[in-house]
Amino acid sequence: MLDKSVRFLEEAFKEYYFNNLQIIHVPTRPSEREFGYQKFNSGMTRHISLKNDNELHLLLMTQVPSDVYCSNAYYSFPNLPMQEKDWKEADLIFDIDAKDLHLDCRKEHTCYKCTSCKEITNDQTTCSECGSSKFETISTVCERCITESTKEVKKLLEILTDDLGIKSQEIAVYFSGNEGFHIHVTSKGYQNLDSRERAELADYIMFNGAIPETFGMSKQKSSKASFPHIDEKGWRGRIAKEILGSKTRSSKIIQELFSGGYSVFQLKLEDLKQRIGVRIDPKVTMDVHRIFRLEGSINSKSGLSKILCKDLDTFDPFSEACLIDDKKVEVIANSPISFRLKDEKYGPYINEKVSVPKYAAVYMICKGLAEVLQ
Ligand SMILES: [Zn+2]
Ligand SMILES: [Zn+2]
C-alpha cells in the first residue's frame, strides 16, 4: 500500500471514530480485560489496560489504530505480561468464517496479487508481468457466503440454547467486519472452563468423534431399539431426524441402516458430520488468552465495522456494517472481482481511475485492490 493510501485510511478511520464514539464502548468489567491495537504497517501493541469509555476514546483519537482488540478473558492484572496477569475466567467465543465453508462461489470473488510486482490476476500460476510465482490471496464475500455462514450461526445458536441451556440473552452475535461472525457467550456457567474443556465443547458442537455406540450400533451386539427417537434432545435426536426424515419411526430405514454393519454406520456418521456439525474454528474457542476485535471498531481488512447482528434473518453486512461516509474519492482501482456495498455494485476495474464513495474507496484500499489518487 502506498504511503498516501495509508494516510488516507488513517484520516478516514479517525473521522469514523470521531463521528461514532457514541457507539464504541468498552465491554463489561473493562478494568479486568486486556486491550490491544495495531496501527497501519506496524505490529501489535498488547497488554493495555483501559478503565472506561473515555480512555478508549482517547486511545482511538491519539493512536488512530487500524484495528482494536479486547480480551474475552478477565485478569487481576491485565497490563502485566501474560504469565503474571492472573487469569480469572473468560467469556466463551465462537468464530464462524465463510472461508472455512469452502463454497464454490469463492473462486468468483478471490484474486491474487503478485508479491514482487503487485500485478493482480484471477489465477495464481505465474505472473504475466514478472514471471514470479508468489502471490497474496485477496478475497471478498458474496451474498451466498453470508447466507451460508448465517446458517452455521443458527445451527450453533440452537445447540447453545437447546443442548447447553444457555439463555439467548447471554449470547451476542457479531459480524466480524470481514468474512464471518463472532458469537460471544457471557453465561456465568461457562466462563471458568479451561482450554481443554472448551476444546471438548467445540468437538461436541462440530459433532467430532461421534461413535456408532451412541446410536445403538456396536461391534458386538447392536440394538435397533436403542436407535434414538426424533424428539430426543441433543445429537441423538438430530441424527434421528436426519436419518428418519419424518416424524414416524421407520423400522424399515433403521433396519437398512443397521444391516450395513459397524463400519458403514461409522461412515454414515462421518458423512452427516459434514452436513449437520457446526463449522466453527475450534482454535478460537479453546484459546483463553486471545484478544478479539472490539465491537464498533473497523476491521482494516475491509473497512467495514464489527457490529452486533440484531436480526440474523434480515442482516445485511454490506449495508449495516458499512459505516464510513459517502464523500466521493478518486482512486486507481485494479480489481478483477466485483463486490457490492450498500445497494451498489462496484467493479470489475482494470487499472482505471474511478470516483467512488469513500466507503468503497476504503474497502478497495484495505483489500489491496486500489490506491488513492491524491
Ligand atoms: Zn509479478
Ligand atoms: Zn461467496
mmCIF file of C-alpha atoms and ligand atoms in Angstrom:
data_model
loop_
_atom_site.group_PDB
_atom_site.id
_atom_site.type_symbol
_atom_site.label_atom_id
_atom_site.label_comp_id
_atom_site.label_asym_id
_atom_site.label_seq_id
_atom_site.Cartn_x
_atom_site.Cartn_y
_atom_site.Cartn_z
ATOM 1 C CA MET A 1 0.000 0.000 0.000
ATOM 2 C CA LEU A 2 1.355 3.452 -0.938
ATOM 3 C CA ASP A 3 2.081 5.949 1.854
ATOM 4 C CA LYS A 4 -0.612 8.302 0.574
ATOM 5 C CA SER A 5 -3.157 5.455 0.765
ATOM 6 C CA VAL A 6 -2.109 4.741 4.366
ATOM 7 C CA ARG A 7 -2.564 8.426 5.229
ATOM 8 C CA PHE A 8 -5.949 8.413 3.504
ATOM 9 C CA LEU A 9 -7.097 5.357 5.527
ATOM 10 C CA GLU A 10 -5.846 6.872 8.797
ATOM 11 C CA GLU A 11 -7.755 10.053 8.033
ATOM 12 C CA ALA A 12 -10.924 8.082 7.160
ATOM 13 C CA PHE A 13 -10.672 5.864 10.264
ATOM 14 C CA LYS A 14 -10.050 8.852 12.542
ATOM 15 C CA GLU A 15 -13.083 10.623 11.135
ATOM 16 C CA TYR A 16 -15.166 7.458 11.577
ATOM 17 C CA TYR A 17 -14.128 7.116 15.222
ATOM 18 C CA PHE A 18 -14.680 10.812 15.894
ATOM 19 C CA ASN A 19 -18.224 10.652 14.446
ATOM 20 C CA ASN A 20 -19.144 7.309 16.024
ATOM 21 C CA LEU A 21 -17.740 7.498 19.560
ATOM 22 C CA GLN A 22 -21.264 7.085 20.885
ATOM 23 C CA ILE A 23 -21.438 3.506 19.536
ATOM 24 C CA ILE A 24 -17.949 2.448 20.664
ATOM 25 C CA HIS A 25 -17.774 1.265 24.242
ATOM 26 C CA VAL A 26 -15.531 -0.791 26.475
ATOM 27 C CA PRO A 27 -17.216 -4.140 27.278
ATOM 28 C CA THR A 28 -18.377 -5.069 30.784
ATOM 29 C CA ARG A 29 -15.712 -5.259 33.535
ATOM 30 C CA PRO A 30 -13.240 -3.230 31.426
ATOM 31 C CA SER A 31 -10.551 -2.876 34.089
ATOM 32 C CA GLU A 32 -10.151 -6.687 34.186
ATOM 33 C CA ARG A 33 -9.591 -7.004 30.433
ATOM 34 C CA GLU A 34 -6.550 -6.749 28.215
ATOM 35 C CA PHE A 35 -6.810 -4.343 25.264
ATOM 36 C CA GLY A 36 -4.581 -4.178 22.226
ATOM 37 C CA TYR A 37 -4.353 -2.346 18.914
ATOM 38 C CA GLN A 38 -2.487 -2.208 15.661
ATOM 39 C CA LYS A 39 -1.505 0.749 13.532
ATOM 40 C CA PHE A 40 -1.158 0.607 9.734
ATOM 41 C CA ASN A 41 2.108 -1.052 8.680
ATOM 42 C CA SER A 42 3.123 -1.865 12.211
ATOM 43 C CA GLY A 43 2.941 -4.648 14.782
ATOM 44 C CA MET A 44 0.528 -5.308 17.601
ATOM 45 C CA THR A 45 0.592 -3.368 20.874
ATOM 46 C CA ARG A 46 -0.917 -5.541 23.626
ATOM 47 C CA HIS A 47 -1.233 -5.725 27.413
ATOM 48 C CA ILE A 48 -3.022 -2.394 27.671
ATOM 49 C CA SER A 49 -5.471 -1.661 30.463
ATOM 50 C CA LEU A 50 -8.397 0.708 29.920
ATOM 51 C CA LYS A 51 -10.823 1.617 32.667
ATOM 52 C CA ASN A 52 -13.650 3.262 30.788
ATOM 53 C CA ASP A 53 -15.026 4.661 27.511
ATOM 54 C CA ASN A 54 -13.086 7.905 27.921
ATOM 55 C CA GLU A 55 -9.755 6.096 27.985
ATOM 56 C CA LEU A 56 -10.778 4.010 24.971
ATOM 57 C CA HIS A 57 -11.903 7.087 23.029
ATOM 58 C CA LEU A 58 -8.644 8.846 23.854
ATOM 59 C CA LEU A 59 -6.687 5.872 22.520
ATOM 60 C CA LEU A 60 -8.731 5.888 19.296
ATOM 61 C CA MET A 61 -8.192 9.608 18.768
ATOM 62 C CA THR A 62 -4.478 9.701 19.608
ATOM 63 C CA GLN A 63 -3.248 6.405 18.108
ATOM 64 C CA VAL A 64 -5.661 6.144 15.127
ATOM 65 C CA PRO A 65 -5.396 2.358 15.139
ATOM 66 C CA SER A 66 -6.090 0.210 12.095
ATOM 67 C CA ASP A 67 -7.577 -2.460 14.411
ATOM 68 C CA VAL A 68 -8.630 -2.545 18.078
ATOM 69 C CA TYR A 69 -8.907 -5.649 20.243
ATOM 70 C CA CYS A 70 -10.050 -6.679 23.701
ATOM 71 C CA SER A 71 -9.671 -9.942 25.618
ATOM 72 C CA ASN A 72 -12.552 -12.285 26.338
ATOM 73 C CA ALA A 73 -10.598 -13.150 29.488
ATOM 74 C CA TYR A 74 -10.741 -11.352 32.818
ATOM 75 C CA TYR A 75 -7.469 -10.888 34.695
ATOM 76 C CA SER A 76 -6.316 -9.450 38.031
ATOM 77 C CA PHE A 77 -3.531 -7.549 36.268
ATOM 78 C CA PRO A 78 -4.425 -7.202 32.541
ATOM 79 C CA ASN A 79 -1.487 -4.933 31.729
ATOM 80 C CA LEU A 80 1.227 -7.284 33.035
ATOM 81 C CA PRO A 81 2.946 -9.900 30.825
ATOM 82 C CA MET A 82 0.786 -12.984 30.131
ATOM 83 C CA GLN A 83 2.266 -15.238 32.826
ATOM 84 C CA GLU A 84 1.752 -12.573 35.505
ATOM 85 C CA LYS A 85 -1.756 -11.468 34.540
ATOM 86 C CA ASP A 86 -3.526 -13.956 36.866
ATOM 87 C CA TRP A 87 -6.289 -15.327 34.611
ATOM 88 C CA LYS A 88 -9.675 -15.438 36.349
ATOM 89 C CA GLU A 89 -12.196 -16.551 33.708
ATOM 90 C CA ALA A 90 -13.199 -15.833 30.119
ATOM 91 C CA ASP A 91 -16.305 -15.405 28.009
ATOM 92 C CA LEU A 92 -16.929 -18.280 25.613
ATOM 93 C CA ILE A 93 -16.341 -17.275 21.999
ATOM 94 C CA PHE A 94 -17.059 -18.960 18.680
ATOM 95 C CA ASP A 95 -15.781 -17.959 15.272
ATOM 96 C CA ILE A 96 -17.565 -18.843 12.041
ATOM 97 C CA ASP A 97 -15.744 -17.786 8.890
ATOM 98 C CA ALA A 98 -17.032 -18.007 5.318
ATOM 99 C CA LYS A 99 -13.512 -19.070 4.244
ATOM 100 C CA ASP A 100 -13.834 -22.292 6.249
ATOM 101 C CA LEU A 101 -17.035 -23.321 4.441
ATOM 102 C CA HIS A 102 -15.173 -23.976 1.141
ATOM 103 C CA LEU A 103 -18.077 -22.786 -1.008
ATOM 104 C CA ASP A 104 -17.977 -22.932 -4.833
ATOM 105 C CA CYS A 105 -18.598 -19.198 -5.069
ATOM 106 C CA ARG A 106 -15.220 -18.366 -3.520
ATOM 107 C CA LYS A 107 -13.353 -18.600 -6.800
ATOM 108 C CA GLU A 108 -15.643 -15.917 -8.227
ATOM 109 C CA HIS A 109 -14.566 -13.425 -5.570
ATOM 110 C CA THR A 110 -10.945 -14.352 -4.971
ATOM 111 C CA CYS A 111 -7.980 -12.907 -6.843
ATOM 112 C CA TYR A 112 -4.211 -12.931 -6.440
ATOM 113 C CA LYS A 113 -1.612 -10.197 -6.121
ATOM 114 C CA CYS A 114 1.961 -10.867 -7.242
ATOM 115 C CA THR A 115 4.176 -10.216 -4.226
ATOM 116 C CA SER A 116 7.016 -8.855 -6.399
ATOM 117 C CA CYS A 117 5.382 -6.567 -8.974
ATOM 118 C CA LYS A 118 1.875 -6.188 -7.397
ATOM 119 C CA GLU A 119 0.101 -7.255 -10.589
ATOM 120 C CA ILE A 120 -3.386 -8.604 -9.801
ATOM 121 C CA THR A 121 -4.752 -11.657 -11.611
ATOM 122 C CA ASN A 122 -7.584 -14.151 -11.440
ATOM 123 C CA ASP A 123 -5.358 -17.183 -11.103
ATOM 124 C CA GLN A 124 -2.123 -17.935 -9.364
ATOM 125 C CA THR A 125 0.003 -19.769 -11.891
ATOM 126 C CA THR A 126 2.840 -17.440 -12.980
ATOM 127 C CA CYS A 127 2.734 -13.648 -13.012
ATOM 128 C CA SER A 128 2.301 -12.458 -16.614
ATOM 129 C CA GLU A 129 4.252 -9.271 -15.803
ATOM 130 C CA CYS A 130 7.342 -10.535 -13.958
ATOM 131 C CA GLY A 131 7.188 -14.343 -14.008
ATOM 132 C CA SER A 132 7.095 -14.678 -10.224
ATOM 133 C CA SER A 133 5.030 -17.475 -8.721
ATOM 134 C CA LYS A 134 4.450 -15.928 -5.291
ATOM 135 C CA PHE A 135 1.009 -14.450 -4.708
ATOM 136 C CA GLU A 136 -1.003 -12.921 -1.908
ATOM 137 C CA THR A 137 -4.644 -14.067 -1.876
ATOM 138 C CA ILE A 138 -7.294 -11.343 -1.861
ATOM 139 C CA SER A 139 -10.913 -12.271 -1.244
ATOM 140 C CA THR A 140 -14.262 -10.640 -0.688
ATOM 141 C CA VAL A 141 -17.514 -12.247 0.397
ATOM 142 C CA CYS A 142 -20.757 -12.522 -1.545
ATOM 143 C CA GLU A 143 -24.392 -12.873 -0.501
ATOM 144 C CA ARG A 144 -24.122 -16.649 -0.626
ATOM 145 C CA CYS A 145 -21.096 -16.642 1.723
ATOM 146 C CA ILE A 146 -23.140 -14.613 4.210
ATOM 147 C CA THR A 147 -26.254 -16.773 3.841
ATOM 148 C CA GLU A 148 -24.294 -19.984 4.369
ATOM 149 C CA SER A 149 -22.355 -18.544 7.334
ATOM 150 C CA THR A 150 -25.635 -17.394 8.849
ATOM 151 C CA LYS A 151 -26.940 -20.979 8.616
ATOM 152 C CA GLU A 152 -23.925 -22.144 10.625
ATOM 153 C CA VAL A 153 -24.581 -19.425 13.211
ATOM 154 C CA LYS A 154 -28.192 -20.608 13.548
ATOM 155 C CA LYS A 155 -27.087 -24.230 13.998
ATOM 156 C CA LEU A 156 -24.695 -23.070 16.710
ATOM 157 C CA LEU A 157 -27.361 -20.986 18.484
ATOM 158 C CA GLU A 158 -29.692 -23.992 18.546
ATOM 159 C CA ILE A 159 -27.046 -26.145 20.259
ATOM 160 C CA LEU A 160 -26.092 -23.410 22.717
ATOM 161 C CA THR A 161 -29.667 -22.838 23.824
ATOM 162 C CA ASP A 162 -31.218 -26.334 23.458
ATOM 163 C CA ASP A 163 -28.325 -28.610 24.430
ATOM 164 C CA LEU A 164 -26.268 -26.403 26.730
ATOM 165 C CA GLY A 165 -29.141 -24.463 28.283
ATOM 166 C CA ILE A 166 -27.616 -21.043 27.637
ATOM 167 C CA LYS A 167 -30.159 -18.217 27.673
ATOM 168 C CA SER A 168 -30.417 -16.328 24.397
ATOM 169 C CA GLN A 169 -29.944 -13.029 26.284
ATOM 170 C CA GLU A 170 -26.460 -14.286 27.205
ATOM 171 C CA ILE A 171 -25.474 -14.774 23.563
ATOM 172 C CA ALA A 172 -24.433 -11.970 21.212
ATOM 173 C CA VAL A 173 -23.813 -12.490 17.503
ATOM 174 C CA TYR A 174 -21.450 -10.042 15.782
ATOM 175 C CA PHE A 175 -20.447 -9.617 12.165
ATOM 176 C CA SER A 176 -16.638 -9.660 12.314
ATOM 177 C CA GLY A 177 -16.248 -6.829 9.820
ATOM 178 C CA ASN A 178 -14.776 -9.071 7.153
ATOM 179 C CA GLU A 179 -15.743 -12.646 6.311
ATOM 180 C CA GLY A 180 -17.600 -14.065 9.255
ATOM 181 C CA PHE A 181 -19.265 -13.957 12.617
ATOM 182 C CA HIS A 182 -18.130 -13.930 16.237
ATOM 183 C CA ILE A 183 -20.535 -15.381 18.773
ATOM 184 C CA HIS A 184 -19.913 -14.205 22.354
ATOM 185 C CA VAL A 185 -21.410 -16.130 25.284
ATOM 186 C CA THR A 186 -21.345 -14.341 28.632
ATOM 187 C CA SER A 187 -23.119 -17.045 30.623
ATOM 188 C CA LYS A 188 -21.561 -17.387 34.103
ATOM 189 C CA GLY A 189 -21.718 -21.178 33.920
ATOM 190 C CA TYR A 190 -19.234 -21.382 31.055
ATOM 191 C CA GLN A 191 -16.764 -18.631 31.945
ATOM 192 C CA ASN A 192 -14.492 -20.747 34.094
ATOM 193 C CA LEU A 193 -13.964 -23.573 31.574
ATOM 194 C CA ASP A 194 -10.283 -24.126 30.816
ATOM 195 C CA SER A 195 -8.838 -24.562 27.363
ATOM 196 C CA ARG A 196 -9.197 -28.366 27.339
ATOM 197 C CA GLU A 197 -12.858 -28.191 28.373
ATOM 198 C CA ARG A 198 -13.510 -25.598 25.667
ATOM 199 C CA ALA A 199 -11.884 -27.928 23.119
ATOM 200 C CA GLU A 200 -14.272 -30.696 24.204
ATOM 201 C CA LEU A 201 -17.196 -28.333 23.858
ATOM 202 C CA ALA A 202 -16.007 -27.386 20.357
ATOM 203 C CA ASP A 203 -15.834 -31.103 19.462
ATOM 204 C CA TYR A 204 -19.411 -31.566 20.655
ATOM 205 C CA ILE A 205 -20.614 -28.598 18.600
ATOM 206 C CA MET A 206 -18.761 -29.778 15.488
ATOM 207 C CA PHE A 207 -20.069 -33.347 16.034
ATOM 208 C CA ASN A 208 -16.479 -34.610 16.113
ATOM 209 C CA GLY A 209 -15.634 -38.104 17.262
ATOM 210 C CA ALA A 210 -19.200 -39.425 17.384
ATOM 211 C CA ILE A 211 -19.275 -43.201 17.711
ATOM 212 C CA PRO A 212 -21.930 -45.650 16.455
ATOM 213 C CA GLU A 213 -22.367 -46.964 20.036
ATOM 214 C CA THR A 214 -24.135 -43.709 20.965
ATOM 215 C CA PHE A 215 -26.856 -44.600 18.444
ATOM 216 C CA GLY A 216 -27.348 -48.266 19.324
ATOM 217 C CA MET A 217 -24.771 -49.825 16.971
ATOM 218 C CA SER A 218 -21.885 -51.775 18.413
ATOM 219 C CA LYS A 219 -19.313 -54.197 17.000
ATOM 220 C CA GLN A 220 -20.510 -56.976 19.313
ATOM 221 C CA LYS A 221 -24.209 -56.514 19.789
ATOM 222 C CA SER A 222 -26.352 -53.914 18.076
ATOM 223 C CA SER A 223 -29.713 -52.857 19.371
ATOM 224 C CA LYS A 224 -32.119 -51.278 16.926
ATOM 225 C CA ALA A 225 -34.354 -50.443 19.880
ATOM 226 C CA SER A 226 -31.618 -48.113 21.155
ATOM 227 C CA PHE A 227 -31.680 -46.063 17.971
ATOM 228 C CA PRO A 228 -32.859 -42.574 19.007
ATOM 229 C CA HIS A 229 -36.297 -41.077 18.528
ATOM 230 C CA ILE A 230 -36.546 -37.862 16.551
ATOM 231 C CA ASP A 231 -37.876 -35.960 19.558
ATOM 232 C CA GLU A 232 -34.835 -36.741 21.726
ATOM 233 C CA LYS A 233 -32.656 -33.855 22.791
ATOM 234 C CA GLY A 234 -29.142 -33.258 21.536
ATOM 235 C CA TRP A 235 -27.264 -35.074 18.796
ATOM 236 C CA ARG A 236 -29.225 -38.336 19.229
ATOM 237 C CA GLY A 237 -32.405 -36.548 18.211
ATOM 238 C CA ARG A 238 -30.669 -34.569 15.462
ATOM 239 C CA ILE A 239 -29.191 -37.727 13.943
ATOM 240 C CA ALA A 240 -32.576 -39.487 14.122
ATOM 241 C CA LYS A 241 -34.203 -36.538 12.333
ATOM 242 C CA GLU A 242 -31.542 -36.584 9.610
ATOM 243 C CA ILE A 243 -31.866 -40.317 9.046
ATOM 244 C CA LEU A 244 -35.581 -40.842 9.512
ATOM 245 C CA GLY A 245 -36.619 -37.543 7.977
ATOM 246 C CA SER A 246 -40.248 -37.534 9.054
ATOM 247 C CA LYS A 247 -41.973 -37.773 12.382
ATOM 248 C CA THR A 248 -42.666 -41.500 12.184
ATOM 249 C CA ARG A 249 -40.239 -44.069 13.473
ATOM 250 C CA SER A 250 -39.492 -46.155 10.402
ATOM 251 C CA SER A 251 -38.289 -49.627 11.287
ATOM 252 C CA LYS A 252 -37.501 -50.186 7.596
ATOM 253 C CA ILE A 253 -34.978 -47.303 7.494
ATOM 254 C CA ILE A 254 -33.448 -48.371 10.821
ATOM 255 C CA GLN A 255 -33.237 -51.981 9.596
ATOM 256 C CA GLU A 256 -31.405 -50.842 6.443
ATOM 257 C CA LEU A 257 -29.045 -48.652 8.424
ATOM 258 C CA PHE A 258 -28.081 -51.457 10.802
ATOM 259 C CA SER A 259 -27.783 -54.095 8.086
ATOM 260 C CA GLY A 260 -24.641 -52.433 6.675
ATOM 261 C CA GLY A 261 -22.716 -53.187 9.830
ATOM 262 C CA TYR A 262 -20.460 -51.118 12.068
ATOM 263 C CA SER A 263 -18.094 -49.550 9.524
ATOM 264 C CA VAL A 264 -20.909 -48.475 7.191
ATOM 265 C CA PHE A 265 -22.653 -46.881 10.168
ATOM 266 C CA GLN A 266 -19.423 -45.104 11.062
ATOM 267 C CA LEU A 267 -19.093 -43.712 7.512
ATOM 268 C CA LYS A 268 -22.706 -42.567 7.645
ATOM 269 C CA LEU A 269 -21.981 -40.597 10.838
ATOM 270 C CA GLU A 270 -18.875 -39.051 9.241
ATOM 271 C CA ASP A 271 -20.970 -38.029 6.250
ATOM 272 C CA LEU A 272 -23.643 -36.493 8.475
ATOM 273 C CA LYS A 273 -20.990 -34.589 10.414
ATOM 274 C CA GLN A 274 -20.114 -32.638 7.255
ATOM 275 C CA ARG A 275 -23.755 -31.631 6.930
ATOM 276 C CA ILE A 276 -25.011 -31.065 10.465
ATOM 277 C CA GLY A 277 -21.885 -30.444 12.554
ATOM 278 C CA VAL A 278 -21.321 -26.711 13.066
ATOM 279 C CA ARG A 279 -18.271 -25.407 11.212
ATOM 280 C CA ILE A 280 -16.667 -23.292 13.912
ATOM 281 C CA ASP A 281 -12.932 -22.664 14.198
ATOM 282 C CA PRO A 282 -12.071 -24.752 17.286
ATOM 283 C CA LYS A 283 -8.709 -22.993 17.811
ATOM 284 C CA VAL A 284 -10.525 -19.741 18.541
ATOM 285 C CA THR A 285 -12.879 -21.309 21.099
ATOM 286 C CA MET A 286 -10.117 -23.075 23.031
ATOM 287 C CA ASP A 287 -7.820 -20.037 23.207
ATOM 288 C CA VAL A 288 -8.487 -18.362 26.564
ATOM 289 C CA HIS A 289 -5.825 -15.647 26.153
ATOM 290 C CA ARG A 290 -6.781 -14.256 22.773
ATOM 291 C CA ILE A 291 -7.764 -10.653 22.107
ATOM 292 C CA PHE A 292 -10.769 -10.139 19.850
ATOM 293 C CA ARG A 293 -11.817 -7.293 17.632
ATOM 294 C CA LEU A 294 -13.777 -4.739 19.641
ATOM 295 C CA GLU A 295 -17.443 -4.124 18.826
ATOM 296 C CA GLY A 296 -17.885 -0.922 16.799
ATOM 297 C CA SER A 297 -14.272 -0.846 15.623
ATOM 298 C CA ILE A 298 -13.298 -1.001 11.963
ATOM 299 C CA ASN A 299 -11.753 -4.157 10.521
ATOM 300 C CA SER A 300 -8.778 -2.956 8.460
ATOM 301 C CA LYS A 301 -9.067 -5.982 6.184
ATOM 302 C CA SER A 302 -12.240 -4.410 4.728
ATOM 303 C CA GLY A 303 -13.065 -1.024 6.243
ATOM 304 C CA LEU A 304 -16.342 -2.496 7.494
ATOM 305 C CA SER A 305 -17.174 -2.421 11.222
ATOM 306 C CA LYS A 306 -17.615 -5.237 13.684
ATOM 307 C CA ILE A 307 -21.246 -4.804 14.660
ATOM 308 C CA LEU A 308 -23.995 -6.603 16.549
ATOM 309 C CA CYS A 309 -26.441 -8.535 14.329
ATOM 310 C CA LYS A 310 -29.831 -7.694 15.724
ATOM 311 C CA ASP A 311 -31.784 -9.886 13.317
ATOM 312 C CA LEU A 312 -29.900 -12.690 11.570
ATOM 313 C CA ASP A 313 -32.693 -13.266 9.055
ATOM 314 C CA THR A 314 -32.505 -9.784 7.604
ATOM 315 C CA PHE A 315 -28.866 -8.940 8.398
ATOM 316 C CA ASP A 316 -27.018 -7.306 5.500
ATOM 317 C CA PRO A 317 -23.362 -6.670 6.374
ATOM 318 C CA PHE A 318 -22.756 -4.828 3.101
ATOM 319 C CA SER A 319 -25.110 -2.075 4.302
ATOM 320 C CA GLU A 320 -25.328 -2.358 8.072
ATOM 321 C CA ALA A 321 -21.569 -2.664 8.728
ATOM 322 C CA CYS A 322 -20.610 -0.115 6.065
ATOM 323 C CA LEU A 323 -20.427 2.997 8.233
ATOM 324 C CA ILE A 324 -17.815 5.228 6.594
ATOM 325 C CA ASP A 325 -19.224 8.275 4.819
ATOM 326 C CA ASP A 326 -20.023 8.586 1.128
ATOM 327 C CA LYS A 327 -17.986 11.619 0.070
ATOM 328 C CA LYS A 328 -16.638 10.981 -3.454
ATOM 329 C CA VAL A 329 -12.996 9.882 -3.660
ATOM 330 C CA GLU A 330 -10.837 9.234 -6.731
ATOM 331 C CA VAL A 331 -8.824 6.045 -6.742
ATOM 332 C CA ILE A 332 -6.861 3.948 -9.199
ATOM 333 C CA ALA A 333 -8.702 0.647 -8.944
ATOM 334 C CA ASN A 334 -7.357 -2.681 -10.103
ATOM 335 C CA SER A 335 -9.999 -5.184 -9.085
ATOM 336 C CA PRO A 336 -10.823 -8.142 -11.323
ATOM 337 C CA ILE A 337 -13.512 -9.100 -8.822
ATOM 338 C CA SER A 338 -16.682 -7.114 -8.302
ATOM 339 C CA PHE A 339 -18.379 -6.521 -4.961
ATOM 340 C CA ARG A 340 -21.485 -4.870 -3.517
ATOM 341 C CA LEU A 341 -21.661 -2.206 -0.828
ATOM 342 C CA LYS A 342 -24.952 -0.570 0.210
ATOM 343 C CA ASP A 343 -27.106 -1.100 -2.874
ATOM 344 C CA GLU A 344 -24.401 -0.527 -5.442
ATOM 345 C CA LYS A 345 -22.209 -2.985 -7.335
ATOM 346 C CA TYR A 346 -18.582 -1.981 -7.898
ATOM 347 C CA GLY A 347 -16.111 -3.359 -10.408
ATOM 348 C CA PRO A 348 -14.563 -5.161 -12.022
ATOM 349 C CA TYR A 349 -11.958 -2.461 -12.689
ATOM 350 C CA ILE A 350 -8.804 -2.866 -14.743
ATOM 351 C CA ASN A 351 -6.215 -0.306 -13.629
ATOM 352 C CA GLU A 352 -8.618 2.560 -14.042
ATOM 353 C CA LYS A 353 -9.326 5.870 -12.390
ATOM 354 C CA VAL A 354 -12.740 5.811 -10.748
ATOM 355 C CA SER A 355 -14.665 8.144 -8.495
ATOM 356 C CA VAL A 356 -16.451 6.178 -5.749
ATOM 357 C CA PRO A 357 -17.974 6.861 -2.303
ATOM 358 C CA LYS A 358 -15.368 6.972 0.463
ATOM 359 C CA TYR A 359 -16.555 3.654 1.969
ATOM 360 C CA ALA A 360 -15.966 1.885 -1.370
ATOM 361 C CA ALA A 361 -12.538 3.537 -1.726
ATOM 362 C CA VAL A 362 -11.630 2.431 1.821
ATOM 363 C CA TYR A 363 -12.881 -1.093 1.099
ATOM 364 C CA MET A 364 -10.771 -1.455 -2.044
ATOM 365 C CA ILE A 365 -7.655 0.084 -0.484
ATOM 366 C CA CYS A 366 -7.978 -2.144 2.607
ATOM 367 C CA LYS A 367 -8.296 -5.170 0.309
ATOM 368 C CA GLY A 368 -5.246 -4.102 -1.717
ATOM 369 C CA LEU A 369 -7.370 -3.529 -4.823
ATOM 370 C CA ALA A 370 -6.853 0.238 -5.184
ATOM 371 C CA GLU A 371 -4.619 3.159 -4.277
ATOM 372 C CA VAL A 372 -5.852 6.659 -3.583
ATOM 373 C CA LEU A 373 -5.164 9.185 -6.370
ATOM 374 C CA GLN A 374 -4.108 12.358 -4.479
HETATM 375 ZN ZN ZN B 1 4.654 -10.032 -10.894
HETATM 376 ZN ZN ZN B 2 -19.287 -16.320 -1.869
#
